[in-house]
Coordinates of C-alpha atoms and ligand atoms in Angstrom, one line a residue:
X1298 CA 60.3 -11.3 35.0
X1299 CA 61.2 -11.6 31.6
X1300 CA 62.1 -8.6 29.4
X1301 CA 58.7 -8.7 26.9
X1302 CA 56.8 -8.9 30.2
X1303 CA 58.6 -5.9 31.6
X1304 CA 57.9 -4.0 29.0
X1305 CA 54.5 -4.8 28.7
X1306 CA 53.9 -3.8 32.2
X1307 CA 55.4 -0.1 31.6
X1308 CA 53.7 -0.1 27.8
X1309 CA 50.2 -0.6 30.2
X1310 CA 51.1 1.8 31.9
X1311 CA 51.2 4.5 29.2
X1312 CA 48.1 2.7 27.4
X1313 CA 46.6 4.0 30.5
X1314 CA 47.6 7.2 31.2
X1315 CA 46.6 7.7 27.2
X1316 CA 43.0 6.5 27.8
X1317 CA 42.7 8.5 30.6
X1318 CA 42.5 11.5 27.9
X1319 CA 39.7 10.0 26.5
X1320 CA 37.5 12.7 24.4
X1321 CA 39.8 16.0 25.2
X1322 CA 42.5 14.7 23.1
X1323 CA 40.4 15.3 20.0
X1324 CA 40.9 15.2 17.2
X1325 CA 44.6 14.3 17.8
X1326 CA 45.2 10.6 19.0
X1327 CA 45.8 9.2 22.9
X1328 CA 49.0 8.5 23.8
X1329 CA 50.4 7.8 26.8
X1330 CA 54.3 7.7 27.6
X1331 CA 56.5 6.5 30.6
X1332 CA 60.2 7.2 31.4
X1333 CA 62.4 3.9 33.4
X1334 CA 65.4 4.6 34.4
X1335 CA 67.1 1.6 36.5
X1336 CA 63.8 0.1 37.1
X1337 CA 62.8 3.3 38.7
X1338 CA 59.6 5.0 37.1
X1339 CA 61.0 8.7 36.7
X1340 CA 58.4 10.4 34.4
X1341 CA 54.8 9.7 33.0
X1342 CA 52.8 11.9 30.3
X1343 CA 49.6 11.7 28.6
X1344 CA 49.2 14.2 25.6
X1345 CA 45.9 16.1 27.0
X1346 CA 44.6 18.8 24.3
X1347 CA 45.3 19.8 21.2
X1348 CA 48.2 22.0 20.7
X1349 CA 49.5 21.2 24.0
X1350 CA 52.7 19.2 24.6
X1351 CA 52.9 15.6 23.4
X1352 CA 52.9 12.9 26.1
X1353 CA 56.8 12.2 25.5
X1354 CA 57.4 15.9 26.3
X1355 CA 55.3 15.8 29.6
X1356 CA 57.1 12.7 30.7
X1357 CA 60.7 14.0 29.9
X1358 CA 60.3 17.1 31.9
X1359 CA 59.2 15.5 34.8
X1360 CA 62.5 13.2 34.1
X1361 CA 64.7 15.9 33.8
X1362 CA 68.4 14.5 33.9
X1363 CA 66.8 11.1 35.1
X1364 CA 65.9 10.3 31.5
X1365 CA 69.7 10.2 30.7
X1366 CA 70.6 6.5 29.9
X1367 CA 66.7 6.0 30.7
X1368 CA 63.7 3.8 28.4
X1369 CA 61.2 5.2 27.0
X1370 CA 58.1 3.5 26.7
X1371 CA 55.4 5.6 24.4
X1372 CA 52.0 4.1 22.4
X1373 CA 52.4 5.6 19.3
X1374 CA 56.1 6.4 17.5
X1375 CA 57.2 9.7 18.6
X1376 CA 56.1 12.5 15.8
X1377 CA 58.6 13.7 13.4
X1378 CA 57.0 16.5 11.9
X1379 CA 56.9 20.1 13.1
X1380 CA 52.9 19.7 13.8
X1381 CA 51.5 22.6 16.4
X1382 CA 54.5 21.4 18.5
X1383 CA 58.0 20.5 18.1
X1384 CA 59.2 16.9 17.1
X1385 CA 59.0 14.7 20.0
X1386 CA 61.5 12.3 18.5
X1387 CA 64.4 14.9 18.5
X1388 CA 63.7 15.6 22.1
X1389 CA 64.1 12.5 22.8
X1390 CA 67.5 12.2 21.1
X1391 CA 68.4 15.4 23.0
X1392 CA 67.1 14.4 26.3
X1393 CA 69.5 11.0 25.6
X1394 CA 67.1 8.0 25.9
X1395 CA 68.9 5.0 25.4
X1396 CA 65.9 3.1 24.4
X1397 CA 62.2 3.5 23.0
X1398 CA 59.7 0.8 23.3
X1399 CA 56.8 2.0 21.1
X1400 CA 53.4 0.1 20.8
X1401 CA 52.4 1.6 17.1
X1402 CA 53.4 3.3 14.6
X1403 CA 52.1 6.2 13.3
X1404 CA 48.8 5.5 11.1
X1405 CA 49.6 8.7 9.1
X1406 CA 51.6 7.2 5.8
X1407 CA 53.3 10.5 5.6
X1408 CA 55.2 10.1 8.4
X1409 CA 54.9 6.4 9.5
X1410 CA 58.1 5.5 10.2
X1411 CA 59.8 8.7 10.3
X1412 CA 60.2 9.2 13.9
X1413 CA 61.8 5.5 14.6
X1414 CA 64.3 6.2 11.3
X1415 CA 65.6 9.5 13.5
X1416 CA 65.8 7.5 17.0
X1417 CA 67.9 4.7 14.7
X1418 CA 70.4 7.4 13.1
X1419 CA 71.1 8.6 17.0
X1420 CA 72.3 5.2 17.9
X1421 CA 69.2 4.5 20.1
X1422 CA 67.8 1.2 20.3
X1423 CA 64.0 0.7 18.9
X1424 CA 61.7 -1.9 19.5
X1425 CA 58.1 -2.0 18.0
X1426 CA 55.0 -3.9 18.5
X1427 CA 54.5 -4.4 22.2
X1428 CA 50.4 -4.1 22.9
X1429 CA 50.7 -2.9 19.5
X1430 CA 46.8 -4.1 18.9
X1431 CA 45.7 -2.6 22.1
X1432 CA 47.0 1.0 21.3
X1433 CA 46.0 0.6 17.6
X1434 CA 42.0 -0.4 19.3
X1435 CA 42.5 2.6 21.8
X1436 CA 42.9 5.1 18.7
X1437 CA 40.3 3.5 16.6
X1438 CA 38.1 7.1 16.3
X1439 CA 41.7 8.7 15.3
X1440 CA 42.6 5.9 13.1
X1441 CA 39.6 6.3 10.8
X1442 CA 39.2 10.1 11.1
X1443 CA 43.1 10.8 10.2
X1444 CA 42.6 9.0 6.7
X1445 CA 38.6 9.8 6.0
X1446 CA 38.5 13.3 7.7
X1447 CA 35.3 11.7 9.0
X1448 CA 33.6 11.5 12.4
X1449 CA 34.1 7.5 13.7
X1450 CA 30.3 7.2 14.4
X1451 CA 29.0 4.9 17.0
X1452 CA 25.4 3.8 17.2
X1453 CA 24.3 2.8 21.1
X1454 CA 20.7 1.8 21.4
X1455 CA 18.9 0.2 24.7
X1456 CA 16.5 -2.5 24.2
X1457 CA 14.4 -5.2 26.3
X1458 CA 15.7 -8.8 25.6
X1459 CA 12.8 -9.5 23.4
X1460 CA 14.8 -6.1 21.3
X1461 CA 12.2 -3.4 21.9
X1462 CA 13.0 -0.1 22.5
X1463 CA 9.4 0.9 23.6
X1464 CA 6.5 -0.2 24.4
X1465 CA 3.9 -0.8 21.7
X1466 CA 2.6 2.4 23.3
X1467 CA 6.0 4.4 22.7
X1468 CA 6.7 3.8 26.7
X1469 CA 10.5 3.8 27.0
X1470 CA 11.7 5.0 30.1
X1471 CA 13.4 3.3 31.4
X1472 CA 14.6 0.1 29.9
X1473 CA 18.4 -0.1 31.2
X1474 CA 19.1 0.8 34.7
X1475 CA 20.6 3.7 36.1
X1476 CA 24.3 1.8 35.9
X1477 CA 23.9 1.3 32.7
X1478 CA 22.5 4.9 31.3
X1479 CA 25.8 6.2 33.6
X1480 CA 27.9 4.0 31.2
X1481 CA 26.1 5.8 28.5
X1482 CA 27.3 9.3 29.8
X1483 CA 31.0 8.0 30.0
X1484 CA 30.0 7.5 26.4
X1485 CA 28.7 10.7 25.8
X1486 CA 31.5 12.4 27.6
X1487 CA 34.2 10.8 25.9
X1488 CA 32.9 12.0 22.2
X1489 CA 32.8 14.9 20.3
X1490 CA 29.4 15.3 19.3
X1491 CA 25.9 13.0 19.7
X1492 CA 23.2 12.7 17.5
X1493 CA 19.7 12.1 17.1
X1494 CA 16.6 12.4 14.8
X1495 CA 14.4 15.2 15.4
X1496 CA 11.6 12.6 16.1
X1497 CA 13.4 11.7 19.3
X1498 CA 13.6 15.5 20.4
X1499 CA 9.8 15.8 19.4
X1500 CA 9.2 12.5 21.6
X1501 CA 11.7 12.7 24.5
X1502 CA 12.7 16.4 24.9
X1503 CA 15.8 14.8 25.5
X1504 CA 19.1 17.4 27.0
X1505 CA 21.9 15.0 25.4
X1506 CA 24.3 16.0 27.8
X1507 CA 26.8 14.6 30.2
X1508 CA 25.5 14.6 34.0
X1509 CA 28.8 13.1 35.5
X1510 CA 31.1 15.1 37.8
X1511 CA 33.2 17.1 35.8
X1512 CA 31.3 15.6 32.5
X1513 CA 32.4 17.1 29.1
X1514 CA 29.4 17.8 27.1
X1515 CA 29.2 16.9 23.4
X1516 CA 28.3 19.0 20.6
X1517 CA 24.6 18.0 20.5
X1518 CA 23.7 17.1 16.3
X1519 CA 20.3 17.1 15.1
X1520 CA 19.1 15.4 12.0
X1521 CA 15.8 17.5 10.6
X1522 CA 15.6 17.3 7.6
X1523 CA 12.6 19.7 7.2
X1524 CA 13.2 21.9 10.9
X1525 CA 10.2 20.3 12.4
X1526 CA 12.0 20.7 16.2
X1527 CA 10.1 22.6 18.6
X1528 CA 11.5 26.0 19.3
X1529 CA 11.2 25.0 23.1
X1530 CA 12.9 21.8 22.9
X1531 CA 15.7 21.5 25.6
X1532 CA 18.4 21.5 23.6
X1533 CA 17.5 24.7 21.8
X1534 CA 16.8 26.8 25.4
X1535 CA 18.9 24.7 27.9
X1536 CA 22.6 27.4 26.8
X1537 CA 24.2 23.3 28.4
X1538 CA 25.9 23.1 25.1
X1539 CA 26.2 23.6 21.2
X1540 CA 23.2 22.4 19.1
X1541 CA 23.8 21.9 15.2
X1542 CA 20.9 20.9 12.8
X1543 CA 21.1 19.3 9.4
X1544 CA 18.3 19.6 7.0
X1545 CA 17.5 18.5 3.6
X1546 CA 16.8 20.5 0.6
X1547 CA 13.3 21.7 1.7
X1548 CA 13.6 23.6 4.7
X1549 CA 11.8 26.4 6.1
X1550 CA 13.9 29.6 5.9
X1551 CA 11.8 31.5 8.1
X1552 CA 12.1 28.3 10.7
X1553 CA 16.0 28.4 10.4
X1554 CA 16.9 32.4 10.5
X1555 CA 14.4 31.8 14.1
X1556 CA 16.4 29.1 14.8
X1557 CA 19.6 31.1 14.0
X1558 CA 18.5 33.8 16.3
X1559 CA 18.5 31.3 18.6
X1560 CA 22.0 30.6 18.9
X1561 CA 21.5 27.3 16.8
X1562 CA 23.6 26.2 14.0
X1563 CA 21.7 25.1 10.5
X1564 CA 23.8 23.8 8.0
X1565 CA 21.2 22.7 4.9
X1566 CA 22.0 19.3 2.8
X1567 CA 21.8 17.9 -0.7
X1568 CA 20.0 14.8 -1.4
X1569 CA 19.6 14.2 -5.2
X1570 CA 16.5 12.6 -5.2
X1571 CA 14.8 12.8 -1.4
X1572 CA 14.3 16.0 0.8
X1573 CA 16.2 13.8 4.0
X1574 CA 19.5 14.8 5.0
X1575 CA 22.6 14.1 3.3
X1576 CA 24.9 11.9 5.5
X1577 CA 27.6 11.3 3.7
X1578 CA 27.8 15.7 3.1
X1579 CA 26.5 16.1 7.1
X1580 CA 29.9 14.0 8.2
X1581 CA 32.0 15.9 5.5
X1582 CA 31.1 19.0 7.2
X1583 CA 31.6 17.5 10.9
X1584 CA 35.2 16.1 9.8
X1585 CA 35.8 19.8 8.5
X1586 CA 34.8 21.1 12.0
X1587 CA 37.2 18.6 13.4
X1588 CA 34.1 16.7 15.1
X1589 CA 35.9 13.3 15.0
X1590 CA 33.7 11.3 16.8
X1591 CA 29.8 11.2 17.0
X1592 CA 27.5 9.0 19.2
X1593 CA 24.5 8.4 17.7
X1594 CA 21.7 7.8 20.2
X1595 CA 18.6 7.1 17.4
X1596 CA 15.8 6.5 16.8
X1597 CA 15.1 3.5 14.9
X1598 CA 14.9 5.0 11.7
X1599 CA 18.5 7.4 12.0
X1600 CA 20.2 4.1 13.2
X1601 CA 18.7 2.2 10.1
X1602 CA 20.0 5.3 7.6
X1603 CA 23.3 5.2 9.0
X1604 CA 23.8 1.0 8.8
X1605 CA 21.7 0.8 5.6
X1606 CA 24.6 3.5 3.9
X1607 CA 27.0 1.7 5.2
X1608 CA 28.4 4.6 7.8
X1609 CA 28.2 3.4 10.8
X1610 CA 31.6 1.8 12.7
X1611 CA 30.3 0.4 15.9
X1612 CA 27.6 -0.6 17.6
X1613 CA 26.9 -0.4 21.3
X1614 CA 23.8 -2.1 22.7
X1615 CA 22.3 -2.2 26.2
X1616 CA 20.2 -5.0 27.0
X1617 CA 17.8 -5.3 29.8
X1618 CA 16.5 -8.8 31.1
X1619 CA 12.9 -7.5 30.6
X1620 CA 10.0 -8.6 28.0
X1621 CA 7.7 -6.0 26.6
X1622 CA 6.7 -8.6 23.6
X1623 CA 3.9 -6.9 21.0
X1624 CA 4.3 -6.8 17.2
X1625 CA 3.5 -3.0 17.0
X1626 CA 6.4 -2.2 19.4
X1627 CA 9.3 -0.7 17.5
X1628 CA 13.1 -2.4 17.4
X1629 CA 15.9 -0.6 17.2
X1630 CA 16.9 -0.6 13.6
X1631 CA 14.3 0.5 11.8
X1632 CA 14.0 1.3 7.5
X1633 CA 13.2 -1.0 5.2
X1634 CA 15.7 -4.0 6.8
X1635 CA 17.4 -6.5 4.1
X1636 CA 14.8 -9.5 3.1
X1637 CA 17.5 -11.8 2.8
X1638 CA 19.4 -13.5 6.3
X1639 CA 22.3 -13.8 3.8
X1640 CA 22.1 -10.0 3.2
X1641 CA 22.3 -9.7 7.0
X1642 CA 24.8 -7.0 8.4
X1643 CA 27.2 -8.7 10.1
X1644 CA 29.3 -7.4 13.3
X1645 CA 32.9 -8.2 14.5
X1646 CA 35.2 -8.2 17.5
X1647 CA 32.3 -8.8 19.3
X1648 CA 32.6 -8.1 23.1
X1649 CA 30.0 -8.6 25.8
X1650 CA 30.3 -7.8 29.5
X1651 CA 27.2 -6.9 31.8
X1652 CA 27.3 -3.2 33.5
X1653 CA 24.9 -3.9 36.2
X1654 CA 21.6 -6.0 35.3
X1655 CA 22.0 -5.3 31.9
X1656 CA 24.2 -6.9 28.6
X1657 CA 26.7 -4.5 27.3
X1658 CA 27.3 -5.7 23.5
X1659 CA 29.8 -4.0 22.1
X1660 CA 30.5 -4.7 18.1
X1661 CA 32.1 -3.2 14.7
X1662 CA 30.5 -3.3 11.6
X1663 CA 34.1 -3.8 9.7
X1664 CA 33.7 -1.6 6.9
X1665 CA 37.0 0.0 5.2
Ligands
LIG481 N1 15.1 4.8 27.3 C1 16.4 4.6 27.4 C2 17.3 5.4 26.6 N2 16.8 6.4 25.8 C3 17.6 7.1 25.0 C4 17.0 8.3 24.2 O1 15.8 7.8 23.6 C5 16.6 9.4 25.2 O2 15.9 10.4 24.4 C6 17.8 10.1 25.7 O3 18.7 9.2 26.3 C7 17.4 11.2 26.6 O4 18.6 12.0 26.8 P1 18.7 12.8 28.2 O5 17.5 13.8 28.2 O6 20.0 13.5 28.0 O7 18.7 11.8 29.3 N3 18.6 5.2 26.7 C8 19.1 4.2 27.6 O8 20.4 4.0 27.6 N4 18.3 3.5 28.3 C9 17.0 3.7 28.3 O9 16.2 3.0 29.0

């Protein structure tokens, strides 16, 4: 087997063990690490929760002397900075690693680099690169909030073939089948908050949370702009998990100190010239909570505000092999659309795979 191979078979390894952390690393990144020593495997770490050890520091304890003389492989550069733990790169020094195989560097320009530069000055040999793209894809939520201080936002919508997400009765359960909607709580376990329009909590009552075995449930985030949600809606009386609203400038007072009392969090917006939620100010304040990831379940119209401003990063879209045809019957992008095909949003990287009877389209809208 030749070396690159070898080391793409450990480097999986730790892209693996990283992913597995999925949504309770946040908002630090996922990385994975593995310790080979003789082409023996004699320690593996994920970094798991903030403020906990790095995944370099779980795998050299379980290496203990092994790691003397042993490789390294890790997805991201080992930290240089004293962050809420100690620098994993000096540990590794200390530990004496022989080599590090990283997959990326770090994305943070203040210290990119930094960690390799210290393994270098110790003598230790440093390669870069391998699955570089794959760990880079892995931490694209931490890769855009680390330089914006902005939730990576993800719109999923399900939709019939013919694009309906109703009936032109407002029927929509269900559309996708129950494989597919347990996809969409892997979704909603593995970020930080989800989102919807109040319309959808007037029309669904939906609970937004994550019924898997041992499911983490996201902060649930409301857009209403003038507090029109019912006080018995689920997600104001279910206690399953934390439920923020964002308004506009004309909001009830009395409706929000009820709401208040209620447990709820209301954090008003400025719109210069509507009364709808600010979005741009809403993910300011969710990046300052450290919410670095939000999945954006709709309706229509909240999908259309956050593509037509530009803030959306990827799409997710279930599609069923089912017709429900009729012109009244809603899509899943709704505003005022673009009236040119050339002003069309495009999507990239797109990937397809089918999750049961239904299309899985997965796609990123590529903005900066
Ligand atoms: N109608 C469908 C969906 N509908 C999605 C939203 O409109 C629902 O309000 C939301 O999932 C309800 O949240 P819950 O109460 O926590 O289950 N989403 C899907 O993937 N497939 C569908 O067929």
């Amino acid at each position: 087997m030749s070396t690159q191979t070898t080391h793409e078979k450990y480097m999986h390894l730790a892209l693996e063990n990283a992913r597995s952390a999925k949504g309770q690393t946040e908002p630090n990144p996922l990385v994975g690490s593995v310790i080979v020593n003789n082409g023996r495997i004699v320690g593996i770490g994920a970094h798991l929760k903030p403020g906990e050890p790095h995944a370099e520091i779980h795998a050299l304890r379980m290496a203990g002397e092994h790691a003397r003389g042993a490789t390294i492989y890790v997805t991201l550069e080992p930290c240089s900075h004293h962050g809420r733990t100690g620098p994993c790169a000096e540990a590794i020094v200390k530990a004496g690693i022989r080599r590090v195989v990283i997959a990326a560097l770090d994305p943070n320009p203040l210290v990119s680099g930094r960690g390799v530069q210290i393994l270098k000055d110790a003598g230790i040999e440093v390669i870069v690169g391998v699955c570089e793209q794959e760990s880079i894809r892995m931490n694209e939520v931490f890769n855009r909030y680390i330089v914006s201080k902005r939730p990576f936002i993800t719109i999923k919508s399900a939709v019939t073939l013919d694009g309906k997400i109703a009936t032109r009765t407002s029927e929509s359960k269900w559309i996708t089948s129950v494989a597919a909607r347990e996809d969409v709580h892997r979704l909603r376990h593995e970020h930080v908050g989800i989102l919807v329009g109040v319309q959808t909590v007037i029309h669904d009552n939906p609970q937004l949370t994550t019924r898997l075995p041992e499911g983490r449930n996201p902060i649930r985030i409301i857009l209403d702009s003038k507090l029109r949600i019912p006080l018995d809606a689920r997600v104001i009386t279910d206690g399953e998990a934390p439920t923020w609203i964002f308004t506009g400038r004309a909001y009830d007072e009395a409706k929000r100190s009820q709401l208040e009392q209620l447990g709820v969090k209301v954090y008003p917006t400025q719109d210069a010239n509507t009364d709808r939620v600010n979005l741009p100010q809403m993910l300011d304040i969710l990046g300052a909570a450290e919410v670095s990831s939000v999945f954006v379940e709709g309706g229509a119209e909240v999908n259309a505000s956050f593509v037509q401003q530009d803030l959306a990063d990827k799409l997710v879209l279930y599609i069923a092999p089912k017709l429900v045809g009729g012109r009244a019957a809603p899509g899943f992008l709704g505003g005022e659309g673009v009236s040119a095909m050339s002003d069309a949003v495009g999507l990239q990287d797109l990937n397809v795979t089918q999750v049961g009877v239904d299309l899985k389209v997965e796609g990123y809208f590529g903005r900066e």
